[in-house]
mmCIF file of C-alpha atoms in Angstrom:
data_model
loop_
_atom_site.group_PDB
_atom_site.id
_atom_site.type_symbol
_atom_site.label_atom_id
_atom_site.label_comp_id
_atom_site.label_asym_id
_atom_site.label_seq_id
_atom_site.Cartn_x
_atom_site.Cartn_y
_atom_site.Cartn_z
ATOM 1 C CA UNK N 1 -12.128 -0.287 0.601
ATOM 2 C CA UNK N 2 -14.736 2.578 1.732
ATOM 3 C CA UNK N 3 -17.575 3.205 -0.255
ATOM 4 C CA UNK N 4 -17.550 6.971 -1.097
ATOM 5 C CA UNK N 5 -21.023 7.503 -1.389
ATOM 6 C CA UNK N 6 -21.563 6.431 2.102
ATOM 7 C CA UNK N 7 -19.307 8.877 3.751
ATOM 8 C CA UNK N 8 -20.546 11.659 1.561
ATOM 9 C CA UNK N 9 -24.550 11.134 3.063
ATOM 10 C CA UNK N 10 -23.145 10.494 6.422
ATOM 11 C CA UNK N 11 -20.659 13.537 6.332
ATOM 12 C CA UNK N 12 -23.692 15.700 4.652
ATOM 13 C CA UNK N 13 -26.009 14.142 7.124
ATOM 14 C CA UNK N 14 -24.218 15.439 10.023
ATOM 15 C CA UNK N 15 -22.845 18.858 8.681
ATOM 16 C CA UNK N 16 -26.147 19.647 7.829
ATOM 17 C CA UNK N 17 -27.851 19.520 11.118
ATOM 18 C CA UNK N 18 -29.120 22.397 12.420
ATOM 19 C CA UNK N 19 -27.994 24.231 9.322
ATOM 20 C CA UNK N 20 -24.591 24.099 9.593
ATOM 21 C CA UNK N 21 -24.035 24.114 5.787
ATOM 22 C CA UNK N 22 -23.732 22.479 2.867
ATOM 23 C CA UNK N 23 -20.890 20.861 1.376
ATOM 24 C CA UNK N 24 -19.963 21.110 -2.235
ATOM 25 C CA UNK N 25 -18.930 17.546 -4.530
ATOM 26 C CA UNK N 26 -15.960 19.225 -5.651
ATOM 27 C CA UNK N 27 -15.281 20.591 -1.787
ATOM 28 C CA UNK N 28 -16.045 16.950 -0.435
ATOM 29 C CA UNK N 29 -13.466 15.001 -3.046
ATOM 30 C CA UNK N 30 -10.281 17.839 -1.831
ATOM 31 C CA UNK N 31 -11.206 16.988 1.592
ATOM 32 C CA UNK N 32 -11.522 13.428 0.971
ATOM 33 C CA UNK N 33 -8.090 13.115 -0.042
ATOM 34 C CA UNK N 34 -6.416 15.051 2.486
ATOM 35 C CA UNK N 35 -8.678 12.630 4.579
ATOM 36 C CA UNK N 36 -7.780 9.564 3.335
ATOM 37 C CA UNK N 37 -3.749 10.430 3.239
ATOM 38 C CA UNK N 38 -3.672 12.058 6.392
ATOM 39 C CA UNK N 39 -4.864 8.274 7.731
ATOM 40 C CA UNK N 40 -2.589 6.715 5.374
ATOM 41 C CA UNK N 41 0.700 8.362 6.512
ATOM 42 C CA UNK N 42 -0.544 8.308 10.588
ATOM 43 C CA UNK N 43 0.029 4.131 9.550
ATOM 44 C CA UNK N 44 3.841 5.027 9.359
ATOM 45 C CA UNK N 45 3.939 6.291 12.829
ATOM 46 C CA UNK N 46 1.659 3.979 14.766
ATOM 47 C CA UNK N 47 4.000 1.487 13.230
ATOM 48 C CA UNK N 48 6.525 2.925 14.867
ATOM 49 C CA UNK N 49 4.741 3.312 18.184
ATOM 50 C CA UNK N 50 3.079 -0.047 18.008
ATOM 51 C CA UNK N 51 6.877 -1.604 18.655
ATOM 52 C CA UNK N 52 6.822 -0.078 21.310
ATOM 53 C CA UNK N 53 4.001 -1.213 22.947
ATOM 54 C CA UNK N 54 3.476 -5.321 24.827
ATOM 55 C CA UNK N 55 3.076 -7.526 22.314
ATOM 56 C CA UNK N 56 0.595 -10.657 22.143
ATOM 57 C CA UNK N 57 -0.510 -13.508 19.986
ATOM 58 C CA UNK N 58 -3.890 -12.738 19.254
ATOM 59 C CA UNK N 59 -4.343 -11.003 15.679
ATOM 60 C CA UNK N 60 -7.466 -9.425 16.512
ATOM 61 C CA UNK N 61 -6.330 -7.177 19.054
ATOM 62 C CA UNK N 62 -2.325 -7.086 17.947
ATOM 63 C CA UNK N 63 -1.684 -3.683 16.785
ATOM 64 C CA UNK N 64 1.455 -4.810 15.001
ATOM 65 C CA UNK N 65 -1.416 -7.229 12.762
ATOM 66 C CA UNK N 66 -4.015 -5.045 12.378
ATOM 67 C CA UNK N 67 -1.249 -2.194 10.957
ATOM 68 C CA UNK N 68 -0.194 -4.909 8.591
ATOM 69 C CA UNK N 69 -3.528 -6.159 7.395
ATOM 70 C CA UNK N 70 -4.217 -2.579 7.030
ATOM 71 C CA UNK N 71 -0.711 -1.469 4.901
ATOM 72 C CA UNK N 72 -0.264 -4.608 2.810
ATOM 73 C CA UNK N 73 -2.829 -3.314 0.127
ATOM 74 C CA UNK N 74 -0.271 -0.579 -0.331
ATOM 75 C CA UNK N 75 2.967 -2.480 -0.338
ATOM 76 C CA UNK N 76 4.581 -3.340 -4.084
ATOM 77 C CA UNK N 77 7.211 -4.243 -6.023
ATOM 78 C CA UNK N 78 8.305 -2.389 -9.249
ATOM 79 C CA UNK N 79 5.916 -3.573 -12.429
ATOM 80 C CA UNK N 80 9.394 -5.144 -14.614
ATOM 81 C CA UNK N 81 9.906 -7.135 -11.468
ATOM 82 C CA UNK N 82 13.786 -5.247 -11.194
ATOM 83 C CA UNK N 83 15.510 -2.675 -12.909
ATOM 84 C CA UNK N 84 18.404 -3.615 -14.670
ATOM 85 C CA UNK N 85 21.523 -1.722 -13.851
ATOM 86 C CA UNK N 86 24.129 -2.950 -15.978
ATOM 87 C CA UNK N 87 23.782 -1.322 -19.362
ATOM 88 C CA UNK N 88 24.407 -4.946 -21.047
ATOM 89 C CA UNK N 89 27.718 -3.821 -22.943
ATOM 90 C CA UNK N 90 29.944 -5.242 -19.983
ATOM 91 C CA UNK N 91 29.682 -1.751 -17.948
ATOM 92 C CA UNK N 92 27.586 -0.407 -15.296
ATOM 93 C CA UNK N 93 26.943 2.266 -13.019
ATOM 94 C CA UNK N 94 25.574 2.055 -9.345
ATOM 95 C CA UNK N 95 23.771 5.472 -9.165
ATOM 96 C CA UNK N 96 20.302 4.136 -9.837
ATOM 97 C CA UNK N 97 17.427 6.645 -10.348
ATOM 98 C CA UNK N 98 14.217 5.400 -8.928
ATOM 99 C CA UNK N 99 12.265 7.347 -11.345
ATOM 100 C CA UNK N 100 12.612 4.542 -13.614
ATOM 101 C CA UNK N 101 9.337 2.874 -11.749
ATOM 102 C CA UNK N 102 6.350 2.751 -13.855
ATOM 103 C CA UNK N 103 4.594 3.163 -10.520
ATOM 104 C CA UNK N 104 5.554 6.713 -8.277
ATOM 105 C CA UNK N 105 6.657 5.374 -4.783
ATOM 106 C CA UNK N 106 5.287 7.356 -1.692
ATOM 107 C CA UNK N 107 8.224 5.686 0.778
ATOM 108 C CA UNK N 108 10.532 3.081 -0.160
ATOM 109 C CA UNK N 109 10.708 -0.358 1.793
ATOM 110 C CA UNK N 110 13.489 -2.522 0.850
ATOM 111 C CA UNK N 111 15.608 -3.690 -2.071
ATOM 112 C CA UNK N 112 16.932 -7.080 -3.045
ATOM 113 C CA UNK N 113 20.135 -7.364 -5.067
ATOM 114 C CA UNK N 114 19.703 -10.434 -7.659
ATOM 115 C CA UNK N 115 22.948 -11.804 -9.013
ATOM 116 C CA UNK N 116 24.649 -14.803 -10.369
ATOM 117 C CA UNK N 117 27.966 -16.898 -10.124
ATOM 118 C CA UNK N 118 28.864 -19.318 -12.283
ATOM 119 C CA UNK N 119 30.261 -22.539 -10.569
ATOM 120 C CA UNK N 120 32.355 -24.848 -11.990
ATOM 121 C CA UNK N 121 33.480 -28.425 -10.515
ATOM 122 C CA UNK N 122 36.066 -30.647 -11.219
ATOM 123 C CA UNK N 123 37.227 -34.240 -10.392
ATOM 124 C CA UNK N 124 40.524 -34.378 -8.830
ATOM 125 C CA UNK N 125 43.931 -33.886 -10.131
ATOM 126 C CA UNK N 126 45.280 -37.088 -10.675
ATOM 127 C CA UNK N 127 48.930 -38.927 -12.367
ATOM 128 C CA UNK N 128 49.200 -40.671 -15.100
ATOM 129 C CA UNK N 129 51.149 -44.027 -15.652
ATOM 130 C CA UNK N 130 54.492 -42.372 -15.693
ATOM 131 C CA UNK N 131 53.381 -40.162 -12.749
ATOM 132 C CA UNK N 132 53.253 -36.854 -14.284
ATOM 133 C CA UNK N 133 50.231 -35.051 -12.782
ATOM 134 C CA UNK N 134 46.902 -34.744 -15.299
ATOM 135 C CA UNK N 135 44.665 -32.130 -15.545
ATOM 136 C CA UNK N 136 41.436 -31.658 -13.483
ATOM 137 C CA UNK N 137 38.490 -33.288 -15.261
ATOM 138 C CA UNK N 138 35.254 -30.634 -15.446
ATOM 139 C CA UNK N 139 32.377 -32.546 -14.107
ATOM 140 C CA UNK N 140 29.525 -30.086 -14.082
ATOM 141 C CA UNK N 141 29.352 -25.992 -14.886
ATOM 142 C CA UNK N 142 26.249 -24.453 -13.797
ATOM 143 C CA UNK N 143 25.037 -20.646 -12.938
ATOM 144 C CA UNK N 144 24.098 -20.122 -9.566
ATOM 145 C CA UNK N 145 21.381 -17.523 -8.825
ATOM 146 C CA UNK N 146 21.424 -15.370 -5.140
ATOM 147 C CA UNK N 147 19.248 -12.728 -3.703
ATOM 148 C CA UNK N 148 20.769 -10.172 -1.069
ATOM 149 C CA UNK N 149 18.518 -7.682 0.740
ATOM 150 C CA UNK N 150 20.211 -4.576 0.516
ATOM 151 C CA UNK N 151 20.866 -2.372 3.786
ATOM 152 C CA UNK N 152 20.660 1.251 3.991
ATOM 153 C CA UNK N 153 23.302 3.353 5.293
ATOM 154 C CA UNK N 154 23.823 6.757 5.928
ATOM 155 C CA UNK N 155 26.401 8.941 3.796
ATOM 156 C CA UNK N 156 28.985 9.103 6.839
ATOM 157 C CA UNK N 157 28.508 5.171 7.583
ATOM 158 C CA UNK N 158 28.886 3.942 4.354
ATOM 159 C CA UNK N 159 32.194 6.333 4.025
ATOM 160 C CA UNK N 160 33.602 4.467 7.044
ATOM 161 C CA UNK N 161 32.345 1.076 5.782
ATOM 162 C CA UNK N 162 33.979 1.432 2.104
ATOM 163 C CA UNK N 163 37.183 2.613 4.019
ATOM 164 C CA UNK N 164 38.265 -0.939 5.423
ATOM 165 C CA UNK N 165 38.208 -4.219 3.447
ATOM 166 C CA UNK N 166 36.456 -6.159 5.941
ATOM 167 C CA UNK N 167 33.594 -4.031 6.039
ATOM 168 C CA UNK N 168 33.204 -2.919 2.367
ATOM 169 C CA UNK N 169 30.099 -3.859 0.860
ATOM 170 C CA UNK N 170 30.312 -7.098 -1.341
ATOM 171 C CA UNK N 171 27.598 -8.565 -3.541
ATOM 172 C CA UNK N 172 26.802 -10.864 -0.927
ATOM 173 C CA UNK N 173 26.481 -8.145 1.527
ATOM 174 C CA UNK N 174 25.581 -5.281 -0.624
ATOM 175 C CA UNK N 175 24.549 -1.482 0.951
ATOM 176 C CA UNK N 176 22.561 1.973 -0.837
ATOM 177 C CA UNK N 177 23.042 4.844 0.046
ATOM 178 C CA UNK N 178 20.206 7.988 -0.431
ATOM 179 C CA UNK N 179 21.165 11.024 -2.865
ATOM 180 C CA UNK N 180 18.127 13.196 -2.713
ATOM 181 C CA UNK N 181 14.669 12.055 -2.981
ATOM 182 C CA UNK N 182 14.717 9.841 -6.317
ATOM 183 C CA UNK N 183 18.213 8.635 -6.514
ATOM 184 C CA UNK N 184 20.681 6.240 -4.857
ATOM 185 C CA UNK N 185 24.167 4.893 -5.132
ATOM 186 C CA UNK N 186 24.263 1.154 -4.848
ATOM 187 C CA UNK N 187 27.895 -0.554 -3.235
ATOM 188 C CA UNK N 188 29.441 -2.904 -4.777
ATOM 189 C CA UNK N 189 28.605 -1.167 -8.396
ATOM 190 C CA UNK N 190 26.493 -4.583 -10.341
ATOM 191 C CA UNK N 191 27.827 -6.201 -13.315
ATOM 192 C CA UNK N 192 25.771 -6.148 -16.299
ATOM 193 C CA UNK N 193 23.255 -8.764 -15.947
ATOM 194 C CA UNK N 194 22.891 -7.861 -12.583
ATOM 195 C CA UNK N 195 19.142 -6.509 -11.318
ATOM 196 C CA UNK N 196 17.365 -4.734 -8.443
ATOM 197 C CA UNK N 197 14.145 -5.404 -7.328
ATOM 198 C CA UNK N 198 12.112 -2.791 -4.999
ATOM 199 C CA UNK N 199 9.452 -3.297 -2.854
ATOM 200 C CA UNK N 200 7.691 -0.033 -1.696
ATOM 201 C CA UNK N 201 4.605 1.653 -0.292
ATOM 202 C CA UNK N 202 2.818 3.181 -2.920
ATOM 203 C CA UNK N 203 -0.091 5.986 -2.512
ATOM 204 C CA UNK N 204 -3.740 5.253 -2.185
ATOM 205 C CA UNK N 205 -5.917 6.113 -5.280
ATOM 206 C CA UNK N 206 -7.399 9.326 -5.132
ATOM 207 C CA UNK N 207 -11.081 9.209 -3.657
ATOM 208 C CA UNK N 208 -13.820 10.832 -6.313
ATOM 209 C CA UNK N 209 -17.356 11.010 -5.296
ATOM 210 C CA UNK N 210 -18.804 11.494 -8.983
ATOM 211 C CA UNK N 211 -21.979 12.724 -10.044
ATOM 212 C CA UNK N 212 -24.429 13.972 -12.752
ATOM 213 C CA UNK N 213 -26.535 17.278 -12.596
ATOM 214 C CA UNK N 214 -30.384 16.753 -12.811
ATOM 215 C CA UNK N 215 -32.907 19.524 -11.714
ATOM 216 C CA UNK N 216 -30.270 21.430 -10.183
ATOM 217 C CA UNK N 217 -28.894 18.626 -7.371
ATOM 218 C CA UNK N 218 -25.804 16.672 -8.036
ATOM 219 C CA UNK N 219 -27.145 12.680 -7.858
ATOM 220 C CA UNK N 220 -24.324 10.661 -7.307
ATOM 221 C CA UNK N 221 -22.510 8.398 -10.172
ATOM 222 C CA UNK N 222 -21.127 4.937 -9.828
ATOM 223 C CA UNK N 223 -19.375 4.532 -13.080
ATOM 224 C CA UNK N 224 -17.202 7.958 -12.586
ATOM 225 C CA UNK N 225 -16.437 7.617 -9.106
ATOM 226 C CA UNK N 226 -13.528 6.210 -7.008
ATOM 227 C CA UNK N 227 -14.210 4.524 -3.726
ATOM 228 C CA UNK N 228 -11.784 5.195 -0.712
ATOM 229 C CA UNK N 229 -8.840 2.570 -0.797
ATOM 230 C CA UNK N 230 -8.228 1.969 2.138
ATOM 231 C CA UNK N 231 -9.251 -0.563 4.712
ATOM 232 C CA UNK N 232 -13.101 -0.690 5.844
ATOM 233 C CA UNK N 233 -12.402 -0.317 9.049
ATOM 234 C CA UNK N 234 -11.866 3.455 8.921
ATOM 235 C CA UNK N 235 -15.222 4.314 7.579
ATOM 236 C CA UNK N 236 -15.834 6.394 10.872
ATOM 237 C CA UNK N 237 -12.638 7.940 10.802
ATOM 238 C CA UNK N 238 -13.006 9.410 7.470
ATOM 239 C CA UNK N 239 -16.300 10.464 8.508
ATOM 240 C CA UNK N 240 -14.484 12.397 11.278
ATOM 241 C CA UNK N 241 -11.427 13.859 9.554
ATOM 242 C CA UNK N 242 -13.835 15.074 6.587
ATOM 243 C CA UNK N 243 -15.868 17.012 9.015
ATOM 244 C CA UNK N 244 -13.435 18.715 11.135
ATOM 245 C CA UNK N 245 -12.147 19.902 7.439
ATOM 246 C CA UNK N 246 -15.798 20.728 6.431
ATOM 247 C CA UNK N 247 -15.859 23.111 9.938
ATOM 248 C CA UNK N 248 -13.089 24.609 8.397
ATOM 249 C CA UNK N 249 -14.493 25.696 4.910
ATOM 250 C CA UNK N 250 -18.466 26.705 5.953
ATOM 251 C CA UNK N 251 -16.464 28.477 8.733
ATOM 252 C CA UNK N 252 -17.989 26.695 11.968
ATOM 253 C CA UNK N 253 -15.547 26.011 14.808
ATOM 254 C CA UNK N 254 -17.939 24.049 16.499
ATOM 255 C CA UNK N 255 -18.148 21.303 13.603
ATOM 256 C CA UNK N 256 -14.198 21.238 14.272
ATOM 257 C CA UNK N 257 -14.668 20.988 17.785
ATOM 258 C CA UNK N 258 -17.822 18.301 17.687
ATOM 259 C CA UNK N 259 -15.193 16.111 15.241
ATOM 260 C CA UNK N 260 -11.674 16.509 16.971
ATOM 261 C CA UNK N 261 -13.667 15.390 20.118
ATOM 262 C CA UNK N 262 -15.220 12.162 18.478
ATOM 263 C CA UNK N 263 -11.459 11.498 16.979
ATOM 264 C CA UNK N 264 -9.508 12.221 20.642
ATOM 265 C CA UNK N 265 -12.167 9.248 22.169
ATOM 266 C CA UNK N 266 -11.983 6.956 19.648
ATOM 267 C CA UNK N 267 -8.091 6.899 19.477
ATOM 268 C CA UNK N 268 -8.272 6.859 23.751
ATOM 269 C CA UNK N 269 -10.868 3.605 23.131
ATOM 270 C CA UNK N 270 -7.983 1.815 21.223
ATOM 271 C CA UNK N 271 -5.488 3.004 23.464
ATOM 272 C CA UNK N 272 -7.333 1.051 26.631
#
């Protein structure tokens, strides 16, 4: 993580200069999260661009591993470990509302489907002395536990999918579908001691640069503050956003223009 007192002196450092203003503690923390989840999200889509690009097996310079080293803080799975969809009376329902986390998600990554099937195994039928067939002898009956990821389909795919035997889902094969931003409808509908588990990105932890008042100045305080969480590496960055944001509120362009500069060359350095 970033220590927040650190970007606050540098940011202050360099908006100050020449008199360019001064930036307020409560002004700093707003911009600070904007900051911090405007960096966050921008993971999402260099993701996406970073599949794009030619790959290669060093992990220091990989932007697929560095995006990953950088994310994984973020990436969870639901504190009860699943959410139980069966209502444990012998029904259930498969519209599941993902609400139920104790933890908000900011983007959901995957679900796995954990269910059971209980397998039972016999010895052969055999005859008796008179040749009249006997009945299969149990040998062994044991539960069997499975985990399916689930896969995602749109409304109009999984319509065609549930349409044709062959392709309708099956617990071994399972598919969601999204209904607005909290809820989905799981195929095949679970029994009652079946569960879901989600994995998800979750969103950083607010940034507060805290403080005390004495003689007038605002001297910063470790015990009520809350460092930047996310990776070290984007000390600078921060440093950046927050002051093209700072231009913005003491109303000088050229603090906007000084810090979308110093951002434009340091994403063309990585891009080399």
């Amino acid at each position: 993580m970033v220590n927040i007192d650190t970007v606050y002196q540098k940011v202050l450092a360099l908006a100050n200069k020449e008199q360019r203003g001064y930036i307020t503690p409560q002004e700093f923390n707003l911009m600070a999260d904007k900051a911090q989840m405007e960096i966050f999200e921008n993971y999402f889509h260099d993701m996406k661009m970073a599949y794009l690009k030619p790959k290669n097996e060093s992990v220091y310079s990989d932007d697929m591993e560095i995006l990953s080293e950088k994310m994984q803080v973020f990436r969870a799975k639901d504190l009860n470990n699943n959410i139980i969809t069966g209502d444990g009376t012998g029904s259930s329902t498969n519209v599941i509302s993902l609400s139920n986390l104790q933890v908000p998600i900011y983007r959901l990554d995957s679900i796995v489907y954990n269910w059971t099937k209980d397998l039972t195994f016999y010895n052969p039928a055999t005859a008796d002395a008179d040749g009249n067939p006997t009945e299969p002898e149990v040998i062994s009956s044991n539960t069997v536990y499975y985990q399916s990821e689930v896969l995602e389909l749109t409304k109009k795919e999984n319509n065609l999918a549930e349409s044709h035997p062959l392709t309708k889902a099956t617990k071994s094969r399972p598919t969601f579908v999204r209904h607005g931003n909290n809820t989905i409808r799981f195929y095949p509908t679970p029994g009652p001691n079946d569960s879901l588990s989600f994995y998800y990105w979750r969103k950083p932890t607010s940034p507060r640069w805290g403080y005390v008042v004495a003689n007038q100045k605002a001297l910063y305080n470790l015990h009520t503050s809350m460092n930047f969480e996310i990776h070290v590496s984007e000390e600078e960055n921060l440093v950046t956003r927050i002051l093209a944001l700072s231009g913005v509120i003491i109303n000088n362009p050229g603090l906007v223009q000084i810090a979308m500069a110093d951002k434009a060359s340091t994403k063309q350095d990585q891009n080399d």
